[in-house]
PDB file of C-alpha atoms and ligand atoms in Angstrom:
ATOM      1  CA  UNK A  29       9.842  19.406  12.400  1.00  0.00           C
ATOM      2  CA  UNK A  30       8.466  16.906  14.758  1.00  0.00           C
ATOM      3  CA  UNK A  31       8.066  13.494  13.591  1.00  0.00           C
ATOM      4  CA  UNK A  32       4.624  12.440  11.835  1.00  0.00           C
ATOM      5  CA  UNK A  33       4.250   8.770   9.781  1.00  0.00           C
ATOM      6  CA  UNK A  34       1.769   8.912   7.293  1.00  0.00           C
ATOM      7  CA  UNK A  35       0.441   5.467   6.529  1.00  0.00           C
ATOM      8  CA  UNK A  36      -2.019   4.669   3.957  1.00  0.00           C
ATOM      9  CA  UNK A  37      -4.009   0.985   2.405  1.00  0.00           C
ATOM     10  CA  UNK A  38      -7.397   0.352   0.666  1.00  0.00           C
ATOM     11  CA  UNK A  39      -8.816  -0.610   3.978  1.00  0.00           C
ATOM     12  CA  UNK A  40      -7.942  -2.603   7.072  1.00  0.00           C
ATOM     13  CA  UNK A  41      -4.546  -4.151   5.489  1.00  0.00           C
ATOM     14  CA  UNK A  42      -2.501  -1.106   6.459  1.00  0.00           C
ATOM     15  CA  UNK A  43      -3.504  -1.400  10.094  1.00  0.00           C
ATOM     16  CA  UNK A  44      -1.302  -5.252  10.208  1.00  0.00           C
ATOM     17  CA  UNK A  45       1.764  -2.701   9.364  1.00  0.00           C
ATOM     18  CA  UNK A  46       0.348   0.499  11.511  1.00  0.00           C
ATOM     19  CA  UNK A  47       0.416  -1.958  14.725  1.00  0.00           C
ATOM     20  CA  UNK A  48       4.094  -3.703  14.005  1.00  0.00           C
ATOM     21  CA  UNK A  49       5.448  -0.174  13.818  1.00  0.00           C
ATOM     22  CA  UNK A  50       3.524   0.589  17.097  1.00  0.00           C
ATOM     23  CA  UNK A  51       4.563  -2.349  19.034  1.00  0.00           C
ATOM     24  CA  UNK A  52       8.227  -1.519  18.288  1.00  0.00           C
ATOM     25  CA  UNK A  53       7.765   2.305  18.447  1.00  0.00           C
ATOM     26  CA  UNK A  54       4.845   2.657  20.579  1.00  0.00           C
ATOM     27  CA  UNK A  55       3.299   6.315  20.749  1.00  0.00           C
ATOM     28  CA  UNK A  56       4.964   7.531  17.928  1.00  0.00           C
ATOM     29  CA  UNK A  57       2.648  10.513  15.880  1.00  0.00           C
ATOM     30  CA  UNK A  58       0.612   8.330  13.029  1.00  0.00           C
ATOM     31  CA  UNK A  59      -2.057   9.475  10.990  1.00  0.00           C
ATOM     32  CA  UNK A  60      -3.766   5.952   8.921  1.00  0.00           C
ATOM     33  CA  UNK A  61      -5.778   6.315   5.776  1.00  0.00           C
ATOM     34  CA  UNK A  62      -7.696   3.446   4.648  1.00  0.00           C
ATOM     35  CA  UNK A  63      -9.466   4.063   1.311  1.00  0.00           C
ATOM     36  CA  UNK A  64     -12.656   2.099   2.019  1.00  0.00           C
ATOM     37  CA  UNK A  65     -14.704   3.778  -0.372  1.00  0.00           C
ATOM     38  CA  UNK A  66     -12.330   1.932  -3.324  1.00  0.00           C
ATOM     39  CA  UNK A  67     -11.453  -1.375  -1.735  1.00  0.00           C
ATOM     40  CA  UNK A  68      -9.938  -3.196  -3.217  1.00  0.00           C
ATOM     41  CA  UNK A  69      -7.192  -2.126  -5.046  1.00  0.00           C
ATOM     42  CA  UNK A  70      -5.790  -5.413  -6.156  1.00  0.00           C
ATOM     43  CA  UNK A  71      -8.505  -5.629  -8.810  1.00  0.00           C
ATOM     44  CA  UNK A  72      -7.917  -2.417 -10.628  1.00  0.00           C
ATOM     45  CA  UNK A  73      -5.634  -1.379 -13.242  1.00  0.00           C
ATOM     46  CA  UNK A  74      -2.219   0.068 -13.084  1.00  0.00           C
ATOM     47  CA  UNK A  75      -3.518   3.572 -14.257  1.00  0.00           C
ATOM     48  CA  UNK A  76      -6.264   3.595 -11.638  1.00  0.00           C
ATOM     49  CA  UNK A  77      -3.845   2.493  -9.085  1.00  0.00           C
ATOM     50  CA  UNK A  78      -1.481   5.004  -9.578  1.00  0.00           C
ATOM     51  CA  UNK A  79      -4.130   7.878 -10.126  1.00  0.00           C
ATOM     52  CA  UNK A  80      -5.766   6.850  -6.392  1.00  0.00           C
ATOM     53  CA  UNK A  81      -1.867   6.709  -4.952  1.00  0.00           C
ATOM     54  CA  UNK A  82      -1.452  10.197  -6.214  1.00  0.00           C
ATOM     55  CA  UNK A  83      -4.619  11.273  -4.466  1.00  0.00           C
ATOM     56  CA  UNK A  84      -3.894   9.523  -1.667  1.00  0.00           C
ATOM     57  CA  UNK A  85      -0.438  10.664  -0.681  1.00  0.00           C
ATOM     58  CA  UNK A  86      -1.452  14.255  -1.800  1.00  0.00           C
ATOM     59  CA  UNK A  87      -3.939  14.257   1.416  1.00  0.00           C
ATOM     60  CA  UNK A  88      -1.227  12.925   3.478  1.00  0.00           C
ATOM     61  CA  UNK A  89       1.106  15.610   2.378  1.00  0.00           C
ATOM     62  CA  UNK A  90      -1.486  17.995   3.261  1.00  0.00           C
ATOM     63  CA  UNK A  91      -1.586  16.965   6.593  1.00  0.00           C
ATOM     64  CA  UNK A  92       1.587  17.452   7.215  1.00  0.00           C
ATOM     65  CA  UNK A  93       3.123  14.176   7.639  1.00  0.00           C
ATOM     66  CA  UNK A  94       7.035  13.892   7.656  1.00  0.00           C
ATOM     67  CA  UNK A  95       7.427  10.160   6.137  1.00  0.00           C
ATOM     68  CA  UNK A  96       5.104   7.787   3.973  1.00  0.00           C
ATOM     69  CA  UNK A  97       4.596   4.386   4.923  1.00  0.00           C
ATOM     70  CA  UNK A  98       3.115   2.560   2.197  1.00  0.00           C
ATOM     71  CA  UNK A  99       0.938  -0.237   4.353  1.00  0.00           C
ATOM     72  CA  UNK A 100      -0.326  -1.201   0.619  1.00  0.00           C
ATOM     73  CA  UNK A 101       1.788  -3.662  -1.724  1.00  0.00           C
ATOM     74  CA  UNK A 102      -0.259  -3.021  -4.801  1.00  0.00           C
ATOM     75  CA  UNK A 103       0.589   0.722  -4.653  1.00  0.00           C
ATOM     76  CA  UNK A 104       4.188  -0.329  -3.975  1.00  0.00           C
ATOM     77  CA  UNK A 105       4.334  -2.229  -6.726  1.00  0.00           C
ATOM     78  CA  UNK A 106       2.548  -0.189  -9.194  1.00  0.00           C
ATOM     79  CA  UNK A 107       2.915   3.606  -7.860  1.00  0.00           C
ATOM     80  CA  UNK A 108       6.421   3.618  -6.023  1.00  0.00           C
ATOM     81  CA  UNK A 109       7.149   6.513  -8.396  1.00  0.00           C
ATOM     82  CA  UNK A 110       3.962   8.182  -7.991  1.00  0.00           C
ATOM     83  CA  UNK A 111       4.200   8.049  -4.159  1.00  0.00           C
ATOM     84  CA  UNK A 112       7.678   9.473  -3.671  1.00  0.00           C
ATOM     85  CA  UNK A 113       6.771  12.247  -6.309  1.00  0.00           C
ATOM     86  CA  UNK A 114       3.752  13.097  -4.881  1.00  0.00           C
ATOM     87  CA  UNK A 115       4.915  12.754  -1.170  1.00  0.00           C
ATOM     88  CA  UNK A 116       8.009  15.455  -1.107  1.00  0.00           C
ATOM     89  CA  UNK A 117       9.352  13.531   2.293  1.00  0.00           C
ATOM     90  CA  UNK A 118      10.927  10.141   2.320  1.00  0.00           C
ATOM     91  CA  UNK A 119       8.999   6.990   1.515  1.00  0.00           C
ATOM     92  CA  UNK A 120       9.113   3.634   3.305  1.00  0.00           C
ATOM     93  CA  UNK A 121       8.058   0.572   1.104  1.00  0.00           C
ATOM     94  CA  UNK A 122       7.072  -3.085   1.664  1.00  0.00           C
ATOM     95  CA  UNK A 123       8.086  -5.281  -1.301  1.00  0.00           C
ATOM     96  CA  UNK A 124      12.251  -4.229  -0.589  1.00  0.00           C
ATOM     97  CA  UNK A 125      11.814  -4.941   2.873  1.00  0.00           C
ATOM     98  CA  UNK A 126      10.238  -8.414   2.031  1.00  0.00           C
ATOM     99  CA  UNK A 127      13.069  -9.374  -0.442  1.00  0.00           C
ATOM    100  CA  UNK A 128      15.507  -8.884   2.449  1.00  0.00           C
ATOM    101  CA  UNK A 129      13.705 -11.190   4.880  1.00  0.00           C
ATOM    102  CA  UNK A 130      13.947 -14.208   2.149  1.00  0.00           C
ATOM    103  CA  UNK A 131      16.306 -16.793   3.374  1.00  0.00           C
ATOM    104  CA  UNK A 132      15.253 -19.682   1.517  1.00  0.00           C
ATOM    105  CA  UNK A 133      16.059 -20.995  -2.395  1.00  0.00           C
ATOM    106  CA  UNK A 134      11.966 -21.903  -3.087  1.00  0.00           C
ATOM    107  CA  UNK A 135       9.730 -18.718  -2.084  1.00  0.00           C
ATOM    108  CA  UNK A 136       5.865 -18.676  -2.475  1.00  0.00           C
ATOM    109  CA  UNK A 137       4.206 -15.266  -2.757  1.00  0.00           C
ATOM    110  CA  UNK A 138       0.694 -14.644  -1.920  1.00  0.00           C
ATOM    111  CA  UNK A 139      -0.523 -11.251  -3.566  1.00  0.00           C
ATOM    112  CA  UNK A 140      -3.336  -9.238  -5.256  1.00  0.00           C
ATOM    113  CA  UNK A 141      -3.615 -10.076  -9.112  1.00  0.00           C
ATOM    114  CA  UNK A 142      -2.304  -6.649  -9.600  1.00  0.00           C
ATOM    115  CA  UNK A 143       0.462  -7.047  -7.543  1.00  0.00           C
ATOM    116  CA  UNK A 144       1.560 -10.700  -9.200  1.00  0.00           C
ATOM    117  CA  UNK A 145       0.988  -9.029 -12.651  1.00  0.00           C
ATOM    118  CA  UNK A 146       3.212  -6.628 -11.780  1.00  0.00           C
ATOM    119  CA  UNK A 147       6.075  -9.019 -11.174  1.00  0.00           C
ATOM    120  CA  UNK A 148       7.481  -6.758  -8.526  1.00  0.00           C
ATOM    121  CA  UNK A 149       7.867  -9.575  -5.875  1.00  0.00           C
ATOM    122  CA  UNK A 150       9.781 -11.732  -8.502  1.00  0.00           C
ATOM    123  CA  UNK A 151      11.839  -9.128  -9.627  1.00  0.00           C
ATOM    124  CA  UNK A 152      12.555  -7.822  -6.270  1.00  0.00           C
ATOM    125  CA  UNK A 153      13.605 -11.640  -4.678  1.00  0.00           C
ATOM    126  CA  UNK A 154      15.263 -12.209  -7.647  1.00  0.00           C
ATOM    127  CA  UNK A 155      17.286  -9.224  -7.588  1.00  0.00           C
ATOM    128  CA  UNK A 156      18.635  -9.747  -4.124  1.00  0.00           C
ATOM    129  CA  UNK A 157      18.711 -13.473  -3.907  1.00  0.00           C
ATOM    130  CA  UNK A 158      19.708 -14.444  -7.655  1.00  0.00           C
ATOM    131  CA  UNK A 159      18.475 -18.018  -8.424  1.00  0.00           C
ATOM    132  CA  UNK A 160      15.479 -18.010  -5.796  1.00  0.00           C
ATOM    133  CA  UNK A 161      12.407 -19.904  -7.243  1.00  0.00           C
ATOM    134  CA  UNK A 162       9.495 -17.741  -6.779  1.00  0.00           C
ATOM    135  CA  UNK A 163       5.862 -18.954  -7.344  1.00  0.00           C
ATOM    136  CA  UNK A 164       3.412 -16.421  -7.176  1.00  0.00           C
ATOM    137  CA  UNK A 165      -0.192 -16.647  -6.509  1.00  0.00           C
ATOM    138  CA  UNK A 166      -2.951 -14.283  -7.084  1.00  0.00           C
ATOM    139  CA  UNK A 167      -5.341 -14.255  -4.441  1.00  0.00           C
ATOM    140  CA  UNK A 168      -8.583 -12.320  -5.678  1.00  0.00           C
ATOM    141  CA  UNK A 169     -11.030 -13.283  -3.132  1.00  0.00           C
ATOM    142  CA  UNK A 170      -9.333 -12.423   0.246  1.00  0.00           C
ATOM    143  CA  UNK A 171      -9.589  -8.878   0.213  1.00  0.00           C
ATOM    144  CA  UNK A 172     -13.155  -8.543  -0.352  1.00  0.00           C
ATOM    145  CA  UNK A 173     -14.131 -11.474   2.141  1.00  0.00           C
ATOM    146  CA  UNK A 174     -11.603  -9.670   4.729  1.00  0.00           C
ATOM    147  CA  UNK A 175     -13.365  -6.604   4.387  1.00  0.00           C
ATOM    148  CA  UNK A 176     -16.346  -8.446   4.839  1.00  0.00           C
ATOM    149  CA  UNK A 177     -15.480  -8.837   8.524  1.00  0.00           C
ATOM    150  CA  UNK A 178     -16.103 -12.583   9.304  1.00  0.00           C
ATOM    151  CA  UNK A 179     -12.489 -14.346   9.291  1.00  0.00           C
ATOM    152  CA  UNK A 180     -13.880 -17.492  10.220  1.00  0.00           C
ATOM    153  CA  UNK A 181     -15.961 -17.930   7.092  1.00  0.00           C
ATOM    154  CA  UNK A 182     -16.057 -21.024   5.135  1.00  0.00           C
ATOM    155  CA  UNK A 183     -15.423 -19.176   1.919  1.00  0.00           C
ATOM    156  CA  UNK A 184     -12.062 -17.946   3.064  1.00  0.00           C
ATOM    157  CA  UNK A 185     -11.059 -21.331   3.864  1.00  0.00           C
ATOM    158  CA  UNK A 186     -11.754 -22.802   0.499  1.00  0.00           C
ATOM    159  CA  UNK A 187     -10.130 -19.863  -0.925  1.00  0.00           C
ATOM    160  CA  UNK A 188      -6.886 -20.338   1.063  1.00  0.00           C
ATOM    161  CA  UNK A 189      -6.976 -24.158   0.416  1.00  0.00           C
ATOM    162  CA  UNK A 190      -7.212 -23.351  -3.371  1.00  0.00           C
ATOM    163  CA  UNK A 191      -4.248 -20.584  -3.342  1.00  0.00           C
ATOM    164  CA  UNK A 192      -2.108 -22.639  -1.260  1.00  0.00           C
ATOM    165  CA  UNK A 193      -2.442 -25.471  -3.157  1.00  0.00           C
ATOM    166  CA  UNK A 194      -0.016 -24.593  -6.022  1.00  0.00           C
ATOM    167  CA  UNK A 195       2.470 -23.170  -3.571  1.00  0.00           C
ATOM    168  CA  UNK A 196       2.720 -26.487  -1.607  1.00  0.00           C
ATOM    169  CA  UNK A 197       3.081 -28.385  -4.842  1.00  0.00           C
ATOM    170  CA  UNK A 198       5.979 -26.489  -5.591  1.00  0.00           C
ATOM    171  CA  UNK A 199       7.279 -27.252  -2.290  1.00  0.00           C
ATOM    172  CA  UNK A 200       8.201 -23.573  -1.210  1.00  0.00           C
ATOM    173  CA  UNK A 201       9.870 -23.485   1.946  1.00  0.00           C
ATOM    174  CA  UNK A 202       8.732 -20.072   2.923  1.00  0.00           C
ATOM    175  CA  UNK A 203       5.458 -18.080   1.840  1.00  0.00           C
ATOM    176  CA  UNK A 204       5.725 -14.133   1.676  1.00  0.00           C
ATOM    177  CA  UNK A 205       2.062 -12.431   2.723  1.00  0.00           C
ATOM    178  CA  UNK A 206       2.241 -10.002  -0.042  1.00  0.00           C
ATOM    179  CA  UNK A 207      -0.591  -8.213   0.630  1.00  0.00           C
ATOM    180  CA  UNK A 208      -1.398  -6.433   4.110  1.00  0.00           C
ATOM    181  CA  UNK A 209      -4.379  -7.732   4.639  1.00  0.00           C
ATOM    182  CA  UNK A 210      -3.251 -11.324   4.717  1.00  0.00           C
ATOM    183  CA  UNK A 211      -1.439 -11.296   7.911  1.00  0.00           C
ATOM    184  CA  UNK A 212      -5.121 -11.063   9.465  1.00  0.00           C
ATOM    185  CA  UNK A 213      -5.153 -14.554   7.790  1.00  0.00           C
ATOM    186  CA  UNK A 214      -2.519 -16.043   9.833  1.00  0.00           C
ATOM    187  CA  UNK A 215      -4.668 -18.338  12.075  1.00  0.00           C
ATOM    188  CA  UNK A 216      -5.884 -19.871   9.353  1.00  0.00           C
ATOM    189  CA  UNK A 217      -3.031 -19.915   6.874  1.00  0.00           C
ATOM    190  CA  UNK A 218      -0.674 -21.541   9.757  1.00  0.00           C
ATOM    191  CA  UNK A 219      -3.422 -24.142  10.159  1.00  0.00           C
ATOM    192  CA  UNK A 220      -3.592 -25.393   6.390  1.00  0.00           C
ATOM    193  CA  UNK A 221       0.363 -25.092   6.408  1.00  0.00           C
ATOM    194  CA  UNK A 222       3.093 -27.761   7.654  1.00  0.00           C
ATOM    195  CA  UNK A 223       4.997 -26.052  10.409  1.00  0.00           C
ATOM    196  CA  UNK A 224       8.230 -26.093   8.240  1.00  0.00           C
ATOM    197  CA  UNK A 225       7.023 -23.121   5.985  1.00  0.00           C
ATOM    198  CA  UNK A 226       8.246 -20.111   7.037  1.00  0.00           C
ATOM    199  CA  UNK A 227       5.433 -17.183   6.701  1.00  0.00           C
ATOM    200  CA  UNK A 228       6.951 -13.767   6.119  1.00  0.00           C
ATOM    201  CA  UNK A 229       5.176 -10.770   6.997  1.00  0.00           C
ATOM    202  CA  UNK A 230       6.859  -7.751   5.148  1.00  0.00           C
ATOM    203  CA  UNK A 231       5.459  -5.192   8.201  1.00  0.00           C
ATOM    204  CA  UNK A 232       8.239  -6.569  10.334  1.00  0.00           C
ATOM    205  CA  UNK A 233      10.859  -5.329   7.842  1.00  0.00           C
ATOM    206  CA  UNK A 234       8.993  -2.111   7.438  1.00  0.00           C
ATOM    207  CA  UNK A 235       9.117  -1.758  11.657  1.00  0.00           C
ATOM    208  CA  UNK A 236      12.783  -2.554  11.614  1.00  0.00           C
ATOM    209  CA  UNK A 237      13.277  -0.056   8.477  1.00  0.00           C
ATOM    210  CA  UNK A 238      11.968   2.773  10.457  1.00  0.00           C
ATOM    211  CA  UNK A 239      14.224   2.222  13.634  1.00  0.00           C
ATOM    212  CA  UNK A 240      16.880   4.158  12.038  1.00  0.00           C
ATOM    213  CA  UNK A 241      14.991   7.237  11.813  1.00  0.00           C
ATOM    214  CA  UNK A 242      12.104   5.921  15.274  1.00  0.00           C
ATOM    215  CA  UNK A 243      15.386   4.882  17.367  1.00  0.00           C
ATOM    216  CA  UNK A 244      16.135   1.409  19.198  1.00  0.00           C
ATOM    217  CA  UNK A 245      12.347  -0.612  19.507  1.00  0.00           C
ATOM    218  CA  UNK A 246      11.256  -0.214  22.731  1.00  0.00           C
ATOM    219  CA  UNK A 247      11.460  -3.268  24.741  1.00  0.00           C
ATOM    220  CA  UNK A 248       8.597  -5.423  25.859  1.00  0.00           C
ATOM    221  CA  UNK A 249       6.458  -3.396  22.936  1.00  0.00           C
ATOM    222  CA  UNK A 250       4.727  -6.825  22.034  1.00  0.00           C
ATOM    223  CA  UNK A 251       3.141  -7.515  25.742  1.00  0.00           C
ATOM    224  CA  UNK A 252       1.891  -3.786  26.001  1.00  0.00           C
ATOM    225  CA  UNK A 253      -1.688  -2.618  24.907  1.00  0.00           C
ATOM    226  CA  UNK A 254      -1.080  -0.906  21.704  1.00  0.00           C
ATOM    227  CA  UNK A 255      -0.542   2.977  22.329  1.00  0.00           C
ATOM    228  CA  UNK A 256      -3.210   4.483  19.741  1.00  0.00           C
ATOM    229  CA  UNK A 257      -3.209   7.904  21.568  1.00  0.00           C
ATOM    230  CA  UNK A 258      -0.902   9.789  19.272  1.00  0.00           C
ATOM    231  CA  UNK A 259      -2.608   7.951  16.286  1.00  0.00           C
ATOM    232  CA  UNK A 260      -5.450   9.623  13.690  1.00  0.00           C
ATOM    233  CA  UNK A 261      -7.448   7.097  11.826  1.00  0.00           C
ATOM    234  CA  UNK A 262      -9.412   8.025   8.815  1.00  0.00           C
ATOM    235  CA  UNK A 263     -11.351   6.374   6.238  1.00  0.00           C
ATOM    236  CA  UNK A 264     -12.856   7.478   2.798  1.00  0.00           C
ATOM    237  CA  UNK A 265     -16.689   5.514   3.955  1.00  0.00           C
ATOM    238  CA  UNK A 266     -17.880   3.547   6.651  1.00  0.00           C
ATOM    239  CA  UNK A 267     -15.972   4.711   9.840  1.00  0.00           C
ATOM    240  CA  UNK A 268     -18.102   2.996  11.998  1.00  0.00           C
ATOM    241  CA  UNK A 269     -17.852  -0.350  10.355  1.00  0.00           C
ATOM    242  CA  UNK A 270     -14.272  -0.128  10.195  1.00  0.00           C
ATOM    243  CA  UNK A 271     -13.918   1.019  13.788  1.00  0.00           C
ATOM    244  CA  UNK A 272     -16.194  -2.576  14.548  1.00  0.00           C
ATOM    245  CA  UNK A 273     -13.917  -4.787  12.033  1.00  0.00           C
ATOM    246  CA  UNK A 274     -10.302  -3.462  13.359  1.00  0.00           C
ATOM    247  CA  UNK A 275     -11.293  -3.579  17.008  1.00  0.00           C
ATOM    248  CA  UNK A 276     -10.384  -7.634  16.953  1.00  0.00           C
ATOM    249  CA  UNK A 277      -6.375  -6.497  15.265  1.00  0.00           C
ATOM    250  CA  UNK A 278      -5.818  -3.388  17.399  1.00  0.00           C
ATOM    251  CA  UNK A 279      -7.124  -4.751  20.546  1.00  0.00           C
ATOM    252  CA  UNK A 280      -9.335  -1.769  21.170  1.00  0.00           C
ATOM    253  CA  UNK A 281     -12.340   0.047  19.355  1.00  0.00           C
ATOM    254  CA  UNK A 282     -10.444   3.143  17.741  1.00  0.00           C
ATOM    255  CA  UNK A 283     -11.990   6.330  16.760  1.00  0.00           C
ATOM    256  CA  UNK A 284     -12.218   6.494  12.868  1.00  0.00           C
ATOM    257  CA  UNK A 285     -12.965   9.720  10.956  1.00  0.00           C
ATOM    258  CA  UNK A 286     -14.467   9.728   7.651  1.00  0.00           C
ATOM    259  CA  UNK A 287     -12.643  12.162   5.367  1.00  0.00           C
ATOM    260  CA  UNK A 288     -13.252  12.977   1.431  1.00  0.00           C
ATOM    261  CA  UNK A 289     -10.801  12.862  -1.093  1.00  0.00           C
ATOM    262  CA  UNK A 290     -11.056  15.110  -4.564  1.00  0.00           C
ATOM    263  CA  UNK A 291     -11.483  11.749  -6.232  1.00  0.00           C
ATOM    264  CA  UNK A 292     -10.979  10.841  -9.820  1.00  0.00           C
ATOM    265  CA  UNK A 293     -11.371   7.288  -9.381  1.00  0.00           C
ATOM    266  CA  UNK A 294     -14.997   5.864  -8.637  1.00  0.00           C
ATOM    267  CA  UNK A 295     -15.369   2.702  -6.139  1.00  0.00           C
ATOM    268  CA  UNK A 296     -15.754  -0.430  -8.166  1.00  0.00           C
TER     269      UNK A 296
HETATM  270  N1  LIG B 314      -3.704  -4.184   1.224  1.00  0.00           N
HETATM  271  C1  LIG B 314      -3.687  -3.814  -0.013  1.00  0.00           C
HETATM  272  C2  LIG B 314      -2.116  -4.394  -0.559  1.00  0.00           C
HETATM  273  O1  LIG B 314      -1.203  -4.707   0.574  1.00  0.00           O
HETATM  274  C3  LIG B 314      -4.336  -3.562  -1.216  1.00  0.00           C
HETATM  275  C4  LIG B 314      -5.746  -4.985  -1.153  1.00  0.00           C
HETATM  276  C5  LIG B 314      -6.250  -4.520  -2.088  1.00  0.00           C
HETATM  277  O2  LIG B 314      -7.306  -3.320  -1.855  1.00  0.00           O
HETATM  278  O3  LIG B 314      -6.779  -5.180  -2.877  1.00  0.00           O
HETATM  279  O4  LIG B 314      -2.025  -5.039  -1.491  1.00  0.00           O
END
């Protein structure tokens, strides 16, 4: 069977993972599902997150994907087992990839409230690097503000200052972007942090995990326009708005389809 990667997230965030993968492995057939009708996931209960993961992954399975890429940390933290059970194909996730990228002894993690409450990042980093100080910070305002589309707004800047404060006070040496929406804030975060603090984007770890399946990364991939010809992007609401908001990140306006899920969990 030919390769087809299935990505999913609550909205725009997973595109940060899609982009890293396409930069390294341009043109690989992919399908992306953004569950925009139910964003944000990170303020939901574990049982809702698990029910949603089951529906979303069943849809991807029906599209005959050959590997599922969990482009969402929140489902990775709370529903990895559900995803693996439902997918019936190999599943690639973010949290283990991020833990493998940790090099420092004092590490901050920015993530959604549900991911922080699960403790998944702390456990994963401590298991791989015993003795590491892990300071987690929940960022409930980030995803709704990012999805609203104005990445330069004052509310995002104030929220970022507030969320970074405890990590700076703990003198962390690196910060994991533990939600796939947060790489969209890289310019803002870099501006607010000293240069010595390394930002870790787990998507880069996911892209290199896929090397085993897809072969060596394409040389010069980063300089090329993103190859979206073999990518199908689907959302559960507002396809035109999603196409608009994803244009700056993808460097082109994608074609976006609306799909319906057999939904048991409603919008917040
Ligand atoms: N981008 C997702 C994550 O990595 C979900 C964010 C949300 O919907 O709250 O956690």
